């Protein structure tokens, strides 16, 4: 303002006057820019707050994935139901509501198997062998999604992801004290089901047991057992996604997967958990293959498998 007064009074030389006028214009421009950014900042803040508000109340979920915390099964250790390294097993549970309040979907996590002490010892230092390495929060998507447009059939059910930390499709029961190795998949399965029943699953009007890969095999192995948890008035079904592993001769003329499964079954004591309808006439290793089990499963079972399963084609070369 003083510079403007000097201009009016003509107290400055023309060169100095031009310089001060330039400085004044520059200062006014800078002030306007700062003010604009300051206002824009408030506008951005309002937009951000509104977006968070919308997501929190179910208006928009476009950029906010559903993250569900890990629940460790505290009473599992007393039952010997522990991961390969002796840590507690766990699951992620997102509660249902409305029409799905009494409907339950259990998804069994996959992740291959360990068929030797060496491979199991290695596995116990990963998230597939120890809850120490499991994610504390897991994103629920696909069949576990809470978005009706993405998961119209199950979005408002009670949805559970049971973590896989035994290496035998939730069906082993053995221990090697020397290597501090606990092969307790069957006990983990039982402890998890008992814990979930106590949290409201016992009141389910409908329930679906699902799983992918090694978890898909587990959903077949435990299908009728799952059915037995509920009264006959409860609608119970099973879904195996990518769990139809085949006992077949590969291009080398060998049965590669049979060799692997034999190691899993005998190392982990799986034979004790396999359906007797199969083991009473077949070798336990064969009873770890779905093709020898599904004919005797009484619960409705859905099989979802690619015609060219990438893992089986690459690993078994069938």
mmCIF file of C-alpha atoms in Angstrom:
data_model
loop_
_atom_site.group_PDB
_atom_site.id
_atom_site.type_symbol
_atom_site.label_atom_id
_atom_site.label_comp_id
_atom_site.label_asym_id
_atom_site.label_seq_id
_atom_site.Cartn_x
_atom_site.Cartn_y
_atom_site.Cartn_z
ATOM 1 C CA UNK A 1 0.000 0.000 0.000
ATOM 2 C CA UNK A 2 2.898 2.349 0.732
ATOM 3 C CA UNK A 3 4.262 1.684 -2.744
ATOM 4 C CA UNK A 4 0.914 2.743 -4.219
ATOM 5 C CA UNK A 5 1.051 5.991 -2.261
ATOM 6 C CA UNK A 6 4.532 6.694 -3.536
ATOM 7 C CA UNK A 7 3.303 6.202 -7.076
ATOM 8 C CA UNK A 8 0.513 8.731 -6.528
ATOM 9 C CA UNK A 9 2.862 11.280 -4.970
ATOM 10 C CA UNK A 10 5.473 10.849 -7.696
ATOM 11 C CA UNK A 11 8.274 10.534 -5.120
ATOM 12 C CA UNK A 12 10.138 7.794 -6.948
ATOM 13 C CA UNK A 13 12.094 7.754 -10.190
ATOM 14 C CA UNK A 14 10.570 5.975 -13.145
ATOM 15 C CA UNK A 15 12.964 2.980 -12.953
ATOM 16 C CA UNK A 16 12.399 2.487 -9.255
ATOM 17 C CA UNK A 17 8.693 3.001 -9.773
ATOM 18 C CA UNK A 18 8.504 0.243 -12.384
ATOM 19 C CA UNK A 19 10.454 -2.124 -10.153
ATOM 20 C CA UNK A 20 8.153 -1.540 -7.196
ATOM 21 C CA UNK A 21 5.084 -1.959 -9.376
ATOM 22 C CA UNK A 22 6.418 -5.331 -10.578
ATOM 23 C CA UNK A 23 7.090 -6.398 -6.989
ATOM 24 C CA UNK A 24 3.602 -5.346 -5.988
ATOM 25 C CA UNK A 25 1.968 -7.272 -8.834
ATOM 26 C CA UNK A 26 4.090 -10.326 -8.021
ATOM 27 C CA UNK A 27 3.142 -10.110 -4.328
ATOM 28 C CA UNK A 28 -0.566 -9.853 -5.156
ATOM 29 C CA UNK A 29 -0.307 -12.818 -7.539
ATOM 30 C CA UNK A 30 1.466 -14.927 -4.908
ATOM 31 C CA UNK A 31 -1.141 -14.008 -2.293
ATOM 32 C CA UNK A 32 -3.911 -15.048 -4.670
ATOM 33 C CA UNK A 33 -2.198 -18.356 -5.424
ATOM 34 C CA UNK A 34 -1.751 -19.180 -1.736
ATOM 35 C CA UNK A 35 -5.357 -18.272 -0.988
ATOM 36 C CA UNK A 36 -6.551 -20.441 -3.864
ATOM 37 C CA UNK A 37 -4.548 -23.459 -2.671
ATOM 38 C CA UNK A 38 -5.732 -22.880 0.887
ATOM 39 C CA UNK A 39 -9.364 -22.902 -0.252
ATOM 40 C CA UNK A 40 -8.751 -25.921 -2.490
ATOM 41 C CA UNK A 41 -7.260 -27.681 0.505
ATOM 42 C CA UNK A 42 -10.474 -27.246 2.440
ATOM 43 C CA UNK A 43 -12.451 -28.453 -0.546
ATOM 44 C CA UNK A 44 -10.260 -31.569 -0.781
ATOM 45 C CA UNK A 45 -10.663 -32.141 2.939
ATOM 46 C CA UNK A 46 -14.415 -31.915 2.641
ATOM 47 C CA UNK A 47 -14.439 -34.337 -0.284
ATOM 48 C CA UNK A 48 -12.238 -36.786 1.632
ATOM 49 C CA UNK A 49 -14.381 -36.586 4.737
ATOM 50 C CA UNK A 50 -17.550 -37.045 2.698
ATOM 51 C CA UNK A 51 -16.050 -40.057 0.883
ATOM 52 C CA UNK A 52 -15.093 -41.630 4.213
ATOM 53 C CA UNK A 53 -18.558 -40.887 5.575
ATOM 54 C CA UNK A 54 -20.211 -42.496 2.547
ATOM 55 C CA UNK A 55 -18.081 -45.637 2.795
ATOM 56 C CA UNK A 56 -18.597 -45.948 6.547
ATOM 57 C CA UNK A 57 -22.350 -45.974 6.150
ATOM 58 C CA UNK A 58 -22.519 -48.262 3.147
ATOM 59 C CA UNK A 59 -23.154 -45.651 0.459
ATOM 60 C CA UNK A 60 -19.976 -46.347 -1.498
ATOM 61 C CA UNK A 61 -17.383 -49.092 -1.180
ATOM 62 C CA UNK A 62 -15.570 -48.490 -4.459
ATOM 63 C CA UNK A 63 -12.155 -47.670 -2.975
ATOM 64 C CA UNK A 64 -12.391 -49.188 0.488
ATOM 65 C CA UNK A 65 -11.600 -52.941 0.554
ATOM 66 C CA UNK A 66 -13.046 -54.990 3.389
ATOM 67 C CA UNK A 67 -10.246 -55.941 5.775
ATOM 68 C CA UNK A 68 -11.087 -58.546 8.402
ATOM 69 C CA UNK A 69 -8.955 -59.163 11.474
ATOM 70 C CA UNK A 70 -7.404 -62.479 12.493
ATOM 71 C CA UNK A 71 -8.967 -64.322 15.434
ATOM 72 C CA UNK A 72 -6.743 -66.858 17.180
ATOM 73 C CA UNK A 73 -8.509 -69.861 18.715
ATOM 74 C CA UNK A 74 -7.415 -69.469 22.320
ATOM 75 C CA UNK A 75 -8.647 -72.841 23.554
ATOM 76 C CA UNK A 76 -7.003 -74.782 20.741
ATOM 77 C CA UNK A 77 -3.641 -75.475 22.412
ATOM 78 C CA UNK A 78 -5.259 -77.423 25.242
ATOM 79 C CA UNK A 79 -6.698 -79.755 22.593
ATOM 80 C CA UNK A 80 -3.397 -80.110 20.767
ATOM 81 C CA UNK A 81 -4.876 -78.187 17.849
ATOM 82 C CA UNK A 82 -1.866 -76.141 16.812
ATOM 83 C CA UNK A 83 -0.005 -75.107 13.671
ATOM 84 C CA UNK A 84 3.158 -76.891 12.526
ATOM 85 C CA UNK A 85 5.319 -74.789 14.856
ATOM 86 C CA UNK A 86 2.978 -75.052 17.846
ATOM 87 C CA UNK A 87 1.346 -71.628 17.496
ATOM 88 C CA UNK A 88 -2.411 -71.133 17.732
ATOM 89 C CA UNK A 89 -4.529 -71.577 14.578
ATOM 90 C CA UNK A 90 -6.900 -68.834 13.520
ATOM 91 C CA UNK A 91 -9.617 -67.563 11.232
ATOM 92 C CA UNK A 92 -11.117 -64.327 9.937
ATOM 93 C CA UNK A 93 -14.847 -63.792 10.599
ATOM 94 C CA UNK A 94 -17.095 -61.083 9.178
ATOM 95 C CA UNK A 95 -20.576 -61.131 10.670
ATOM 96 C CA UNK A 96 -23.721 -61.443 8.586
ATOM 97 C CA UNK A 97 -26.808 -59.292 8.850
ATOM 98 C CA UNK A 98 -30.382 -58.996 7.638
ATOM 99 C CA UNK A 99 -31.518 -61.993 5.613
ATOM 100 C CA UNK A 100 -28.051 -63.564 6.026
ATOM 101 C CA UNK A 101 -27.788 -63.240 9.802
ATOM 102 C CA UNK A 102 -28.274 -66.998 10.313
ATOM 103 C CA UNK A 103 -26.428 -68.166 7.203
ATOM 104 C CA UNK A 104 -22.780 -69.250 7.338
ATOM 105 C CA UNK A 105 -20.078 -69.666 4.712
ATOM 106 C CA UNK A 106 -16.802 -71.312 5.710
ATOM 107 C CA UNK A 107 -13.875 -71.089 3.308
ATOM 108 C CA UNK A 108 -10.887 -73.355 3.940
ATOM 109 C CA UNK A 109 -7.631 -71.767 2.835
ATOM 110 C CA UNK A 110 -5.403 -73.644 0.395
ATOM 111 C CA UNK A 111 -1.647 -73.730 -0.031
ATOM 112 C CA UNK A 112 -0.283 -77.150 -1.012
ATOM 113 C CA UNK A 113 1.017 -79.861 1.313
ATOM 114 C CA UNK A 114 4.198 -81.047 3.013
ATOM 115 C CA UNK A 115 5.066 -84.709 2.536
ATOM 116 C CA UNK A 116 8.368 -85.007 4.422
ATOM 117 C CA UNK A 117 9.816 -83.821 7.718
ATOM 118 C CA UNK A 118 12.160 -81.526 5.820
ATOM 119 C CA UNK A 119 9.387 -79.860 3.808
ATOM 120 C CA UNK A 120 7.184 -79.508 6.909
ATOM 121 C CA UNK A 121 10.034 -77.948 8.923
ATOM 122 C CA UNK A 122 10.521 -75.446 6.106
ATOM 123 C CA UNK A 123 6.793 -74.799 5.947
ATOM 124 C CA UNK A 124 6.492 -74.023 9.665
ATOM 125 C CA UNK A 125 8.452 -70.819 9.080
ATOM 126 C CA UNK A 126 5.789 -69.492 6.711
ATOM 127 C CA UNK A 127 2.179 -68.335 7.028
ATOM 128 C CA UNK A 128 1.134 -71.848 5.976
ATOM 129 C CA UNK A 129 2.757 -73.343 9.041
ATOM 130 C CA UNK A 130 2.608 -70.705 11.737
ATOM 131 C CA UNK A 131 0.149 -68.024 12.836
ATOM 132 C CA UNK A 132 3.183 -65.867 13.655
ATOM 133 C CA UNK A 133 3.562 -65.175 9.943
ATOM 134 C CA UNK A 134 -0.134 -64.835 9.086
ATOM 135 C CA UNK A 135 -1.528 -61.472 8.017
ATOM 136 C CA UNK A 136 -3.295 -59.772 10.930
ATOM 137 C CA UNK A 137 -5.877 -58.467 8.481
ATOM 138 C CA UNK A 138 -7.092 -60.179 5.320
ATOM 139 C CA UNK A 139 -9.000 -58.628 2.443
ATOM 140 C CA UNK A 140 -12.341 -60.313 1.814
ATOM 141 C CA UNK A 141 -13.216 -60.456 -1.887
ATOM 142 C CA UNK A 142 -14.929 -62.814 -4.320
ATOM 143 C CA UNK A 143 -17.143 -65.285 -2.482
ATOM 144 C CA UNK A 144 -16.200 -63.535 0.793
ATOM 145 C CA UNK A 145 -16.993 -60.009 -0.443
ATOM 146 C CA UNK A 146 -19.506 -57.800 1.358
ATOM 147 C CA UNK A 147 -20.523 -56.111 -1.905
ATOM 148 C CA UNK A 148 -23.884 -57.224 -3.249
ATOM 149 C CA UNK A 149 -22.905 -56.406 -6.842
ATOM 150 C CA UNK A 150 -19.816 -58.605 -6.557
ATOM 151 C CA UNK A 151 -21.163 -61.380 -4.329
ATOM 152 C CA UNK A 152 -24.974 -61.346 -4.611
ATOM 153 C CA UNK A 153 -25.543 -64.753 -2.998
ATOM 154 C CA UNK A 154 -23.389 -64.455 0.123
ATOM 155 C CA UNK A 155 -22.538 -60.772 0.701
ATOM 156 C CA UNK A 156 -24.536 -60.550 3.959
ATOM 157 C CA UNK A 157 -23.825 -64.051 5.315
ATOM 158 C CA UNK A 158 -21.497 -64.789 8.191
ATOM 159 C CA UNK A 159 -18.295 -65.376 6.196
ATOM 160 C CA UNK A 160 -15.250 -67.161 7.590
ATOM 161 C CA UNK A 161 -11.763 -67.759 6.210
ATOM 162 C CA UNK A 162 -10.097 -70.602 8.146
ATOM 163 C CA UNK A 163 -6.322 -70.275 7.843
ATOM 164 C CA UNK A 164 -4.297 -73.274 6.688
ATOM 165 C CA UNK A 165 -1.230 -74.088 8.781
ATOM 166 C CA UNK A 166 -0.912 -77.898 8.871
ATOM 167 C CA UNK A 167 0.037 -79.054 5.358
ATOM 168 C CA UNK A 168 -2.409 -81.966 5.044
ATOM 169 C CA UNK A 169 -5.718 -80.342 4.055
ATOM 170 C CA UNK A 170 -6.875 -80.094 7.689
ATOM 171 C CA UNK A 171 -6.712 -83.868 8.163
ATOM 172 C CA UNK A 172 -3.450 -84.950 9.822
ATOM 173 C CA UNK A 173 -2.894 -85.966 13.450
ATOM 174 C CA UNK A 174 0.683 -86.695 14.429
ATOM 175 C CA UNK A 175 3.640 -85.128 16.234
ATOM 176 C CA UNK A 176 7.432 -85.277 15.925
ATOM 177 C CA UNK A 177 8.901 -84.071 19.201
ATOM 178 C CA UNK A 178 12.481 -84.095 17.932
ATOM 179 C CA UNK A 179 11.781 -81.447 15.308
ATOM 180 C CA UNK A 180 9.088 -79.724 17.378
ATOM 181 C CA UNK A 181 6.725 -80.459 14.528
ATOM 182 C CA UNK A 182 2.984 -80.638 15.109
ATOM 183 C CA UNK A 183 0.909 -82.228 12.349
ATOM 184 C CA UNK A 184 -2.538 -81.505 13.735
ATOM 185 C CA UNK A 185 -4.800 -80.520 10.852
ATOM 186 C CA UNK A 186 -7.747 -82.657 11.982
ATOM 187 C CA UNK A 187 -7.616 -81.164 15.469
ATOM 188 C CA UNK A 188 -7.437 -77.654 14.008
ATOM 189 C CA UNK A 189 -10.545 -78.388 11.960
ATOM 190 C CA UNK A 190 -12.434 -79.656 15.020
ATOM 191 C CA UNK A 191 -11.303 -76.797 17.275
ATOM 192 C CA UNK A 192 -12.279 -74.209 14.671
ATOM 193 C CA UNK A 193 -15.712 -75.721 14.132
ATOM 194 C CA UNK A 194 -16.328 -75.898 17.885
ATOM 195 C CA UNK A 195 -15.285 -72.262 18.307
ATOM 196 C CA UNK A 196 -17.506 -71.088 15.455
ATOM 197 C CA UNK A 197 -20.465 -73.090 16.733
ATOM 198 C CA UNK A 198 -20.110 -71.260 20.053
ATOM 199 C CA UNK A 199 -20.164 -67.940 18.176
ATOM 200 C CA UNK A 200 -23.555 -68.537 16.596
ATOM 201 C CA UNK A 201 -22.986 -71.059 13.816
ATOM 202 C CA UNK A 202 -25.048 -73.614 15.757
ATOM 203 C CA UNK A 203 -28.132 -71.533 14.908
ATOM 204 C CA UNK A 204 -27.470 -71.570 11.162
ATOM 205 C CA UNK A 205 -30.456 -72.146 8.917
ATOM 206 C CA UNK A 206 -28.113 -72.764 5.990
ATOM 207 C CA UNK A 207 -24.374 -73.378 5.774
ATOM 208 C CA UNK A 208 -21.845 -73.782 2.979
ATOM 209 C CA UNK A 209 -18.397 -75.353 3.366
ATOM 210 C CA UNK A 210 -16.044 -74.190 0.617
ATOM 211 C CA UNK A 211 -12.338 -74.222 -0.130
ATOM 212 C CA UNK A 212 -9.810 -73.666 -2.884
ATOM 213 C CA UNK A 213 -6.961 -75.957 -4.016
ATOM 214 C CA UNK A 214 -5.743 -77.876 -0.927
ATOM 215 C CA UNK A 215 -8.677 -76.226 0.844
ATOM 216 C CA UNK A 216 -10.954 -77.513 -1.918
ATOM 217 C CA UNK A 217 -9.714 -81.031 -1.193
ATOM 218 C CA UNK A 218 -10.364 -80.385 2.505
ATOM 219 C CA UNK A 219 -13.949 -79.308 1.771
ATOM 220 C CA UNK A 220 -14.490 -82.723 0.143
ATOM 221 C CA UNK A 221 -12.791 -84.646 2.946
ATOM 222 C CA UNK A 222 -14.829 -82.866 5.628
ATOM 223 C CA UNK A 223 -18.107 -82.417 3.753
ATOM 224 C CA UNK A 224 -20.204 -85.049 5.547
ATOM 225 C CA UNK A 225 -18.464 -84.239 8.827
ATOM 226 C CA UNK A 226 -19.563 -80.620 8.402
ATOM 227 C CA UNK A 227 -23.101 -81.770 7.694
ATOM 228 C CA UNK A 228 -23.057 -83.704 10.962
ATOM 229 C CA UNK A 229 -22.525 -80.538 12.994
ATOM 230 C CA UNK A 230 -26.045 -79.293 12.295
ATOM 231 C CA UNK A 231 -29.593 -80.533 12.803
ATOM 232 C CA UNK A 232 -31.246 -81.969 9.712
ATOM 233 C CA UNK A 233 -33.414 -78.871 9.406
ATOM 234 C CA UNK A 234 -30.301 -76.883 8.420
ATOM 235 C CA UNK A 235 -29.544 -76.736 4.704
ATOM 236 C CA UNK A 236 -25.904 -77.755 4.275
ATOM 237 C CA UNK A 237 -23.876 -77.953 1.064
ATOM 238 C CA UNK A 238 -20.216 -78.115 0.069
ATOM 239 C CA UNK A 239 -18.195 -76.461 -2.682
ATOM 240 C CA UNK A 240 -14.747 -77.555 -3.849
ATOM 241 C CA UNK A 241 -12.955 -74.964 -5.996
ATOM 242 C CA UNK A 242 -9.915 -76.422 -7.788
ATOM 243 C CA UNK A 243 -9.730 -79.362 -5.386
ATOM 244 C CA UNK A 244 -10.330 -82.261 -7.770
ATOM 245 C CA UNK A 245 -6.780 -83.639 -7.818
ATOM 246 C CA UNK A 246 -6.492 -86.696 -10.031
ATOM 247 C CA UNK A 247 -4.846 -90.036 -9.463
ATOM 248 C CA UNK A 248 -3.661 -90.588 -12.981
ATOM 249 C CA UNK A 249 -0.604 -91.582 -15.000
ATOM 250 C CA UNK A 250 1.341 -88.556 -16.213
ATOM 251 C CA UNK A 251 3.339 -88.126 -19.421
ATOM 252 C CA UNK A 252 6.395 -89.715 -17.791
ATOM 253 C CA UNK A 253 4.422 -92.899 -17.197
ATOM 254 C CA UNK A 254 4.436 -92.389 -13.415
ATOM 255 C CA UNK A 255 1.812 -91.368 -10.862
ATOM 256 C CA UNK A 256 3.618 -88.304 -9.515
ATOM 257 C CA UNK A 257 0.788 -86.991 -7.364
ATOM 258 C CA UNK A 258 0.171 -90.414 -5.834
ATOM 259 C CA UNK A 259 3.771 -90.415 -4.619
ATOM 260 C CA UNK A 260 3.316 -86.997 -3.035
ATOM 261 C CA UNK A 261 -0.009 -87.856 -1.434
ATOM 262 C CA UNK A 262 1.429 -91.096 -0.077
ATOM 263 C CA UNK A 263 4.046 -89.043 1.744
ATOM 264 C CA UNK A 264 1.411 -86.671 3.146
ATOM 265 C CA UNK A 265 -0.910 -89.457 4.302
ATOM 266 C CA UNK A 266 1.712 -91.590 6.051
ATOM 267 C CA UNK A 267 3.837 -88.786 7.470
ATOM 268 C CA UNK A 268 0.914 -86.880 8.933
ATOM 269 C CA UNK A 269 -1.277 -89.783 10.030
ATOM 270 C CA UNK A 270 -4.081 -88.765 7.701
ATOM 271 C CA UNK A 271 -5.394 -92.325 7.404
ATOM 272 C CA UNK A 272 -7.090 -91.978 10.813
ATOM 273 C CA UNK A 273 -9.246 -89.115 9.540
ATOM 274 C CA UNK A 274 -10.253 -90.468 6.141
ATOM 275 C CA UNK A 275 -13.803 -91.738 5.543
ATOM 276 C CA UNK A 276 -14.100 -95.398 6.431
ATOM 277 C CA UNK A 277 -16.468 -95.889 3.538
ATOM 278 C CA UNK A 278 -13.307 -95.580 1.426
ATOM 279 C CA UNK A 279 -10.535 -96.996 3.626
ATOM 280 C CA UNK A 280 -12.461 -100.217 4.268
ATOM 281 C CA UNK A 281 -11.730 -101.276 0.695
ATOM 282 C CA UNK A 282 -8.952 -98.992 -0.631
ATOM 283 C CA UNK A 283 -5.451 -97.982 0.383
ATOM 284 C CA UNK A 284 -5.536 -94.744 2.480
ATOM 285 C CA UNK A 285 -3.425 -92.943 -0.100
ATOM 286 C CA UNK A 286 -6.094 -93.555 -2.739
ATOM 287 C CA UNK A 287 -8.719 -92.278 -0.315
ATOM 288 C CA UNK A 288 -6.967 -88.898 -0.267
ATOM 289 C CA UNK A 289 -8.010 -88.495 -3.914
ATOM 290 C CA UNK A 290 -11.502 -87.009 -4.449
ATOM 291 C CA UNK A 291 -12.297 -89.402 -7.306
ATOM 292 C CA UNK A 292 -12.435 -92.257 -4.788
ATOM 293 C CA UNK A 293 -14.510 -90.306 -2.251
ATOM 294 C CA UNK A 294 -17.229 -88.333 -3.982
ATOM 295 C CA UNK A 295 -19.471 -91.311 -4.795
ATOM 296 C CA UNK A 296 -19.988 -91.957 -1.070
ATOM 297 C CA UNK A 297 -20.508 -88.336 0.039
ATOM 298 C CA UNK A 298 -24.132 -87.882 1.065
ATOM 299 C CA UNK A 299 -24.132 -84.079 1.415
ATOM 300 C CA UNK A 300 -24.796 -82.039 -1.780
ATOM 301 C CA UNK A 301 -21.356 -81.327 -3.235
ATOM 302 C CA UNK A 302 -20.455 -78.910 -6.031
ATOM 303 C CA UNK A 303 -17.191 -79.346 -7.931
ATOM 304 C CA UNK A 304 -15.648 -76.347 -9.675
ATOM 305 C CA UNK A 305 -12.508 -77.198 -11.645
ATOM 306 C CA UNK A 306 -10.805 -75.852 -14.748
ATOM 307 C CA UNK A 307 -10.515 -78.277 -17.650
ATOM 308 C CA UNK A 308 -6.790 -77.479 -17.690
ATOM 309 C CA UNK A 309 -5.834 -76.952 -14.055
ATOM 310 C CA UNK A 310 -2.607 -74.925 -14.224
ATOM 311 C CA UNK A 311 -1.020 -76.494 -11.126
ATOM 312 C CA UNK A 312 -1.833 -80.056 -12.122
ATOM 313 C CA UNK A 313 -0.665 -79.522 -15.703
ATOM 314 C CA UNK A 314 2.637 -77.957 -14.605
ATOM 315 C CA UNK A 315 3.385 -80.084 -11.542
ATOM 316 C CA UNK A 316 1.918 -83.456 -12.485
ATOM 317 C CA UNK A 317 2.245 -83.027 -16.261
ATOM 318 C CA UNK A 318 -0.930 -85.004 -16.769
#
